[in-house]
Amino acid sequence: MLELIARSGATATVPERYVEHFAEQLRGGLVRPSDPGYDTVRGVWNGMIDRHPGLIARCAGAADVMAAVSFAREHDLLLAVRGGGHNVSGNAVCDGGLVIDLSASRAVHVDPVGRTVLAQAGATIGDLDHETQAFGLAVPMGVVSQTGVTGLTLGGGLGWLRRRYGLSSDNLVQADVVTADGRLIVAGPEDHADLLWALRGGGGNFGVATSLTYRAHPVGPEVFFAVVLHPRSDASGALRFFRQWQATAPEEISALGVLWHAPSIDEIPAEYHGSPVVLYLALHCGSPADGERALEPLRGYGSPIADLSAAMSYLDVQQYLDADYPAHTKRYYWKSRFLGGLPDDAVDLLIGLNDAAPTPDSTLDLWQLGGAMSRVPPGDSAFGGRSAPLLLAIEANWEHARHDDACIAWVRRVYAAVEPYASGGEYVNFPGFYEDSEAVVRSTFGQNLSRLTALKRRYDPGNMFRLNHNIRPD
Ligand SMILES: Cc1cc2nc3c(=O)[nH]c(=O)nc-3n(C[C@H](O)[C@H](O)[C@H](O)COP(=O)(O)OP(=O)(O)OC[C@H]3O[C@@H](n4cnc5c(N)ncnc54)[C@H](O)[C@@H]3O)c2cc1C
């Protein structure tokens, strides 16, 4: 008998012969705690997460996923689903239960004529960019290339193209999904359109996506990317300017205003290393010449301590932040809040909170929203948060376990402090450890929650897919 953890948290005992039969059904293989690769396979991006699944099904395709979902249902097992394994919460793995691990299924196929892209569920943003840029195309994705496309898309997907071409999920045209009954459903605009609607922002609540098909757009190969740093002495002016500039910037531009501490790199004068800074990051997705012109006003503000802006390849922009987010070695805890605006007292508050950041790598990121992503009517997809002009992401990033408490406390402190400026919940892809998930689900999904709940009842009445911002069937 194998002792595993059931959905309720109780112990589930499964006869060995059932486990052996299950292993034979998997083309990708079953990894058990005693197997040599177990410790590598159970690791996820966030170095804080150290979970020990009872079984890991390395799913090579839809057939493996169907077998794994059926096995989990028949034995009532706690179930985690892993795409790229990048979510800060670490819910791609679980203690004692079954993990459906798609991270090795990374094929991407581009149709350059129809401008669509099919990605297997374990593909990363880098995989997708590599294939699409070969045809001068791009799908709106996130800003760090090692992130998995599936978790990102199911939660919405915010990146450098969001204001021109919308969220990742706005560009999702079809998804193959294995639902709780072990059936594969192809959700598209004609068939199971309601499921497609729910997958566009409703998270991993409705089944296991095995592949996703996207609309792609002409982008690159070269674009203009603005990277400008302002000193702490002018943080207040620099943030106020960012607030005013971003409100009317053309939608080819998607920008971030980041409160951070300057890294010790040659491009930044040594006197600023380690001190608080305001960083502007902005991509213009048209030609480099148009981009340079359009970003002049942003670069023209004040007396920056460094302006690293340049025309560069879209692929380089997509990987620009990768080195700041190493897998496994660093520890991360992130939350977020949509903001209704950024009045002067909020600017001053954020500057003070950045001064108090527990580590220099921690950041407060103001995501400029609006443009194409805000023109999609709120009822047209599950995603909550279309109307807010800004999203604040609160990122604690650190190295040593001894800083865990201080880093988590700082994120929660910032989260509470910006309550007066909050509007419409959180971004579900920056979920902390899913604390207060019920309240977040209510505030984030708002008017879409009753429809999502009805769909959850239809596709996952037993709430198998619960390790997420859980939409409960009841
Ligand atoms: C370094 C870094 C940078 C990021 N940058 C951005 C960004 O620019 N923009 C942005 O929007 N987000 C960003 N994110 C957040 C990111 O969108 C989420 O962490 C997302 O969940 C990652 O997807 P994943 O597949 O890698 O995650 P995983 O950890 O594998 O999965 C997260 C959750 O998604 C669900 N899920 C995953 N795969 C499947 C599947 N095949 N079927 C059903 N459900 C599934 C499960 O509920 C799972 O718990 C970033 C995250 C990191 C770590």
XYZ file of C-alpha atoms and ligand atoms in Angstrom:
527
model
C 0.000 0.000 0.000
C 1.156 3.489 -0.792
C 0.188 6.242 1.626
C -0.759 9.481 -0.106
C -2.702 12.597 0.857
C -6.362 12.891 -0.061
C -8.162 16.079 -1.118
C -9.510 16.468 2.418
C -5.994 16.336 3.856
C -6.575 12.868 5.313
C -4.423 9.874 4.387
C -5.365 7.976 1.212
C -3.998 4.461 0.829
C -3.566 3.181 -2.697
C -2.643 -0.460 -3.437
C 0.750 -0.773 -5.163
C -0.710 -2.632 -8.121
C -2.893 0.374 -8.974
C 0.148 2.628 -8.851
C 2.064 0.249 -11.114
C -0.825 0.131 -13.565
C -0.971 3.944 -13.531
C 2.784 4.166 -14.231
C 2.336 1.901 -17.264
C -0.255 4.292 -18.678
C 2.146 7.258 -18.715
C 4.311 7.933 -21.753
C 6.208 10.593 -19.774
C 6.747 8.362 -16.712
C 5.865 8.388 -13.029
C 8.343 9.732 -10.475
C 8.172 8.440 -6.902
C 9.993 9.728 -3.803
C 12.494 6.869 -4.023
C 13.422 7.630 -7.662
C 16.802 9.278 -8.368
C 15.340 12.316 -10.191
C 12.697 13.037 -7.546
C 14.388 15.997 -5.855
C 15.034 17.741 -9.158
C 11.539 17.187 -10.480
C 9.755 18.368 -7.323
C 11.649 21.688 -7.247
C 9.912 24.817 -8.494
C 11.186 28.304 -9.310
C 10.661 29.784 -5.807
C 13.507 28.602 -3.559
C 11.194 28.932 -0.526
C 9.081 26.007 -1.670
C 10.157 22.569 -0.452
C 7.211 20.242 -0.990
C 7.284 16.461 -1.233
C 4.604 15.100 -3.559
C 3.560 11.465 -3.171
C 3.704 10.922 -6.948
C 4.690 13.065 -9.909
C 3.153 12.189 -13.274
C 5.454 13.571 -15.973
C 2.771 14.010 -18.594
C 3.964 13.914 -22.205
C 0.579 14.675 -23.733
C -3.186 14.644 -23.330
C -3.416 10.859 -22.908
C -1.088 10.985 -19.890
C -3.093 13.831 -18.391
C -6.369 11.947 -18.878
C -4.902 8.927 -17.082
C -3.549 11.093 -14.269
C -6.786 13.010 -13.692
C -8.718 9.738 -13.617
C -6.226 8.216 -11.161
C -6.507 11.265 -8.890
C -10.305 11.163 -9.012
C -10.609 7.407 -8.425
C -8.342 7.601 -5.370
C -9.578 11.012 -4.200
C -6.047 12.435 -4.188
C -4.895 15.950 -3.510
C -3.916 17.216 -6.955
C -1.472 19.898 -8.086
C -0.976 20.962 -11.703
C 2.335 22.265 -12.962
C 2.918 24.239 -16.146
C 6.180 26.212 -15.990
C 6.411 25.889 -12.180
C 6.920 29.634 -11.769
C 4.069 30.704 -9.560
C 5.369 32.285 -6.339
C 2.884 30.298 -4.265
C 4.508 26.988 -5.234
C 1.081 25.456 -5.763
C 2.379 23.672 -8.837
C 3.495 21.048 -6.304
C 1.862 19.694 -3.158
C 2.847 17.634 -0.140
C 1.814 13.989 -0.319
C -0.586 14.252 -3.258
C -0.281 13.766 -7.012
C 1.393 16.336 -9.259
C 0.416 16.498 -12.910
C 3.657 17.881 -14.310
C 3.551 19.267 -17.838
C 6.851 21.127 -17.672
C 8.572 18.811 -20.149
C 5.871 19.310 -22.840
C 7.258 22.420 -24.484
C 6.550 22.130 -28.202
C 5.390 25.281 -30.020
C 3.993 25.345 -33.544
C 3.493 28.591 -35.485
C 1.139 29.034 -38.433
C 2.686 32.154 -39.999
C -0.088 32.496 -42.587
C -3.040 32.252 -40.225
C -0.976 33.994 -37.510
C -1.822 31.481 -34.846
C 0.467 29.666 -32.415
C -0.100 26.372 -30.661
C 1.869 25.819 -27.454
C 2.020 22.709 -25.321
C 1.207 23.415 -21.694
C 4.791 23.303 -20.390
C 6.146 25.845 -22.874
C 7.850 28.894 -21.438
C 7.557 32.421 -22.755
C 11.082 32.018 -24.142
C 10.006 28.924 -26.100
C 7.094 30.817 -27.604
C 9.123 33.929 -28.428
C 11.845 31.862 -30.066
C 9.388 30.236 -32.458
C 7.182 33.247 -33.175
C 10.018 35.733 -33.763
C 11.347 33.488 -36.517
C 8.262 34.704 -38.409
C 8.278 38.301 -37.146
C 5.375 37.529 -34.838
C 4.723 37.708 -31.098
C 2.005 36.658 -28.678
C 1.485 39.016 -25.713
C 3.168 37.292 -22.762
C 4.953 38.304 -19.530
C 8.214 40.175 -19.017
C 10.436 37.303 -17.806
C 11.100 34.632 -20.388
C 11.399 31.585 -18.091
C 7.771 31.932 -16.941
C 5.355 29.216 -18.066
C 2.797 30.338 -20.647
C -0.058 28.265 -19.223
C -0.283 29.497 -15.645
C 0.358 33.010 -16.932
C -2.403 32.839 -19.539
C -4.997 31.232 -17.277
C -4.507 34.070 -14.783
C -4.600 36.809 -17.452
C -1.060 37.518 -18.671
C 0.420 41.033 -18.477
C 3.463 41.924 -20.555
C 5.087 44.462 -22.846
C 2.315 44.196 -25.478
C -0.679 44.441 -23.154
C -1.757 47.947 -24.143
C -1.404 47.336 -27.875
C -2.608 43.737 -28.210
C -4.222 42.906 -24.857
C -3.565 40.245 -22.260
C -2.207 36.794 -23.079
C -5.658 35.442 -22.285
C -7.295 37.945 -24.672
C -5.301 36.271 -27.428
C -6.225 32.729 -26.408
C -8.449 31.350 -29.164
C -8.600 27.674 -28.232
C -7.547 25.364 -25.409
C -7.427 21.593 -25.043
C -8.488 20.838 -21.491
C -8.840 17.625 -19.520
C -11.704 18.160 -17.110
C -12.318 16.449 -13.768
C -14.129 13.526 -15.392
C -10.967 12.667 -17.363
C -12.393 13.777 -20.746
C -10.537 16.007 -23.174
C -12.548 19.041 -24.244
C -11.518 21.384 -27.030
C -12.729 24.791 -25.873
C -13.008 27.349 -28.660
C -15.259 30.135 -29.851
C -17.850 27.680 -31.170
C -17.665 24.638 -28.917
C -17.449 25.004 -25.156
C -17.138 28.763 -25.555
C -18.172 29.086 -21.911
C -15.127 27.087 -20.827
C -12.864 29.246 -22.998
C -14.419 32.305 -21.353
C -13.585 30.896 -17.910
C -10.013 29.981 -18.873
C -9.364 33.590 -19.876
C -8.456 34.763 -16.400
C -10.236 32.227 -14.169
C -6.989 30.385 -13.340
C -6.514 26.632 -13.062
C -9.988 26.014 -11.640
C -11.577 24.179 -14.544
C -9.250 21.404 -15.636
C -5.785 20.677 -16.955
C -4.898 22.548 -20.136
C -2.738 20.378 -22.369
C -2.264 22.879 -25.188
C -3.203 26.474 -25.915
C -3.719 28.213 -29.250
C -3.091 31.937 -29.557
C -3.493 34.768 -32.012
C -0.106 36.319 -32.912
C 0.811 39.817 -34.070
C 3.617 41.360 -36.101
C 6.292 42.657 -33.693
C 10.044 43.252 -34.096
C 12.595 42.002 -34.778
C 13.860 45.376 -33.422
C 11.952 47.594 -31.020
C 12.831 50.540 -28.774
C 13.091 49.897 -25.052
C 13.404 52.691 -22.480
C 15.358 52.036 -19.270
C 15.852 55.162 -17.149
C 16.872 55.504 -13.495
C 16.182 58.456 -11.224
C 17.781 59.037 -7.823
C 16.038 58.912 -4.451
C 16.450 62.684 -4.159
C 13.993 63.093 -7.048
C 11.847 60.000 -6.444
C 8.812 62.106 -5.707
C 9.100 64.161 -8.893
C 9.972 61.105 -11.001
C 6.928 59.141 -9.823
C 4.607 62.108 -10.236
C 5.918 62.594 -13.755
C 5.423 58.876 -14.509
C 1.836 59.121 -13.266
C 1.062 62.045 -15.541
C 2.973 60.745 -18.595
C 1.537 57.239 -18.545
C -2.054 58.485 -18.510
C -1.788 59.778 -22.094
C 1.060 57.691 -23.549
C 0.262 55.983 -26.882
C -0.876 52.409 -26.539
C 2.079 51.035 -28.504
C 3.853 51.736 -25.220
C 3.485 49.532 -22.148
C 5.443 50.797 -19.154
C 6.450 49.964 -15.615
C 7.437 52.453 -12.915
C 9.566 50.543 -10.436
C 10.708 51.524 -6.950
C 13.870 49.598 -6.316
C 17.446 49.844 -5.050
C 20.123 50.414 -7.687
C 22.168 47.319 -8.476
C 25.959 47.454 -8.428
C 26.608 47.455 -12.148
C 29.079 49.486 -14.208
C 26.341 51.372 -16.069
C 25.191 53.052 -12.838
C 27.510 55.485 -11.001
C 28.961 53.767 -7.918
C 27.635 56.409 -5.506
C 24.087 55.188 -6.225
C 24.738 51.462 -5.807
C 22.355 50.017 -3.255
C 20.391 53.258 -2.795
C 16.666 53.658 -3.537
C 15.823 54.601 -7.125
C 12.850 55.023 -9.441
C 13.238 53.007 -12.615
C 11.223 53.581 -15.782
C 10.912 50.584 -18.099
C 8.883 51.008 -21.288
C 8.573 49.126 -24.534
C 7.237 50.646 -27.751
C 6.159 47.787 -30.013
C 6.345 49.672 -33.346
C 9.467 50.446 -35.364
C 12.564 51.470 -33.358
C 12.485 54.965 -34.910
C 8.839 55.494 -33.943
C 9.563 54.071 -30.530
C 12.513 56.345 -29.892
C 10.406 59.382 -30.823
C 7.417 58.294 -28.743
C 9.564 57.610 -25.677
C 11.403 60.952 -25.813
C 9.075 62.652 -23.285
C 9.624 59.879 -20.736
C 13.399 60.008 -21.211
C 13.378 63.800 -21.141
C 12.212 64.109 -17.562
C 14.597 65.394 -14.862
C 18.251 64.417 -14.467
C 18.467 60.636 -14.616
C 21.424 58.872 -13.036
C 21.447 56.473 -15.991
C 19.624 56.135 -19.286
C 20.219 52.673 -20.752
C 17.488 53.006 -23.380
C 18.253 51.553 -26.810
C 16.875 49.939 -29.902
C 17.223 46.220 -29.312
C 15.759 42.963 -30.472
C 12.339 42.070 -29.125
C 13.890 38.818 -27.895
C 16.442 40.762 -25.838
C 13.695 42.880 -24.301
C 11.800 39.737 -23.392
C 14.896 38.445 -21.571
C 16.049 41.779 -20.125
C 14.854 40.989 -16.594
C 15.619 37.248 -16.573
C 18.876 37.484 -14.624
C 17.092 39.246 -11.750
C 14.853 36.239 -11.156
C 17.001 33.112 -10.836
C 15.232 29.808 -10.225
C 15.636 27.736 -7.032
C 18.398 29.810 -5.419
C 16.341 32.837 -4.451
C 13.263 33.191 -2.270
C 10.197 35.140 -3.376
C 6.900 36.371 -1.972
C 4.694 38.592 -4.148
C 1.249 40.107 -3.854
C -0.549 42.796 -5.789
C -3.396 45.283 -5.822
C -5.148 47.067 -8.623
C -5.103 50.805 -7.920
C -7.801 53.316 -8.784
C -5.169 56.056 -9.113
C -1.965 57.370 -7.605
C -2.640 60.541 -5.620
C 0.271 62.503 -4.153
C -0.004 60.879 -0.731
C 0.176 57.419 -2.372
C 3.376 58.475 -4.173
C 4.934 59.545 -0.867
C 3.720 56.379 0.845
C 5.283 54.110 -1.797
C 8.597 55.966 -1.631
C 8.718 55.490 2.145
C 7.804 51.809 1.828
C 10.552 51.287 -0.747
C 13.051 52.959 1.599
C 11.978 50.369 4.173
C 12.285 47.376 1.806
C 13.920 44.454 3.633
C 16.323 43.640 0.767
C 17.692 45.714 -2.114
C 16.260 43.241 -4.652
C 12.688 43.812 -3.495
C 10.550 46.063 -5.676
C 7.289 47.945 -5.895
C 6.158 47.811 -9.513
C 3.536 50.123 -10.975
C 2.153 48.468 -14.106
C 0.621 50.919 -16.524
C -2.661 49.381 -17.695
C -5.280 50.674 -20.145
C -5.203 50.532 -23.936
C -6.305 47.314 -25.658
C -6.665 45.328 -22.426
C -9.124 47.853 -21.023
C -11.308 47.946 -24.134
C -12.396 44.302 -23.682
C -15.749 44.539 -21.865
C -15.442 43.108 -18.316
C -18.055 40.419 -19.034
C -16.267 39.131 -22.144
C -13.751 37.059 -20.172
C -13.253 35.924 -16.599
C -10.320 38.295 -16.003
C -11.024 40.813 -13.244
C -9.241 44.183 -13.188
C -9.737 45.667 -16.625
C -10.872 49.069 -15.496
C -8.049 49.950 -13.098
C -5.433 52.311 -14.555
C -2.569 50.797 -12.554
C -1.549 47.567 -10.880
C 0.858 47.610 -7.952
C 2.950 44.448 -7.677
C 4.706 44.066 -4.339
C 7.740 41.842 -4.705
C 9.970 40.686 -1.877
C 12.991 38.940 -3.397
C 15.762 37.645 -1.117
C 18.391 35.000 -0.560
C 18.497 33.715 3.011
C 15.821 31.914 4.996
C 16.632 34.137 7.970
C 14.966 37.010 6.080
C 11.732 35.101 5.390
C 9.680 36.691 8.151
C 10.831 40.262 7.475
C 10.267 39.940 3.727
C 6.798 38.435 4.010
C 5.844 41.005 6.662
C 6.984 43.881 4.407
C 4.817 42.673 1.493
C 1.811 42.364 3.788
C 2.515 45.784 5.260
C 2.597 47.402 1.818
C -0.523 45.484 0.793
C -2.419 46.818 3.817
C -1.016 50.342 3.511
C -2.282 50.854 -0.054
C -5.827 49.770 0.821
C -7.184 53.358 0.515
C -6.057 53.485 -3.139
C -7.084 49.929 -4.107
C -9.739 49.229 -6.694
C -11.101 45.842 -7.752
C -9.090 43.110 -6.078
C -5.750 41.527 -6.961
C -3.985 40.146 -9.976
C -4.458 36.401 -9.493
C -0.992 35.554 -10.834
C 0.771 37.302 -7.923
C -1.072 35.484 -5.141
C 1.335 35.370 -2.186
C 0.488 32.050 -0.567
C -3.247 32.358 -1.370
C -4.055 33.730 2.067
C -7.560 35.282 2.191
C -8.299 33.566 -1.108
C -12.079 33.648 -0.682
C -12.120 37.413 -0.213
C -9.720 37.885 -3.121
C -11.880 35.740 -5.387
C -14.910 37.872 -4.517
C -13.203 41.220 -4.984
C -11.266 40.206 -8.094
C -13.882 38.374 -10.139
C -16.713 40.663 -9.057
C -19.633 40.454 -11.452
C -18.137 37.383 -13.176
C -18.072 35.259 -10.034
C -21.575 33.815 -10.274
C -20.946 32.678 -13.870
C -17.577 31.235 -12.860
C -19.173 29.378 -9.965
C -21.801 27.875 -12.286
C -19.048 26.748 -14.683
C -17.027 25.310 -11.813
C -20.105 23.264 -10.842
C -20.366 22.009 -14.426
C -16.716 21.193 -15.086
C -15.334 20.411 -11.611
C -18.227 19.731 -9.230
C -15.969 17.899 -6.749
C -13.403 20.727 -6.674
C -10.445 18.566 -7.720
C -8.651 21.647 -9.043
C -8.434 23.591 -5.817
C -4.781 24.600 -5.386
C -5.337 28.055 -6.878
C -7.508 31.112 -6.206
C -10.241 28.619 -5.675
C -13.679 29.178 -7.134
C -15.704 26.795 -5.011
C -18.484 24.883 -6.766
C -20.781 25.527 -3.819
C 9.955 35.625 -12.555
C 8.493 35.792 -12.807
C 8.054 36.784 -13.633
C 6.702 36.939 -13.888
N 6.301 37.915 -14.740
C 5.008 38.028 -15.048
C 4.573 38.965 -16.015
O 5.367 39.686 -16.583
N 3.256 39.040 -16.280
C 2.342 38.241 -15.670
O 1.166 38.348 -15.983
N 2.723 37.336 -14.747
C 4.023 37.212 -14.434
N 4.421 36.295 -13.526
C 3.408 35.522 -12.801
C 3.027 34.307 -13.599
O 2.036 34.670 -14.530
C 2.451 33.217 -12.677
O 3.419 32.877 -11.734
C 1.998 32.005 -13.450
O 1.218 31.212 -12.603
C 3.166 31.223 -13.961
O 2.752 30.167 -14.762
P 3.488 28.765 -14.710
O 2.830 27.866 -15.678
O 4.960 28.967 -14.824
O 3.147 28.399 -13.207
P 2.919 27.079 -12.376
O 3.526 27.379 -11.046
O 3.339 25.858 -13.083
O 1.364 27.065 -12.263
C 0.668 28.031 -11.546
C -0.759 27.588 -11.420
O -1.375 27.647 -12.699
C -2.234 26.557 -12.877
N -1.744 25.761 -14.005
C -0.480 25.658 -14.466
N -0.452 24.868 -15.531
C -1.699 24.454 -15.747
C -2.311 23.620 -16.710
N -1.606 23.043 -17.664
N -3.637 23.428 -16.645
C -4.377 24.010 -15.671
N -3.855 24.791 -14.729
C -2.527 25.018 -14.772
C -2.243 25.778 -11.581
O -3.295 26.254 -10.766
C -0.928 26.145 -10.957
O -0.910 26.087 -9.542
C 5.767 36.089 -13.268
C 6.213 35.087 -12.425
C 7.554 34.935 -12.197
C 8.011 33.860 -11.292
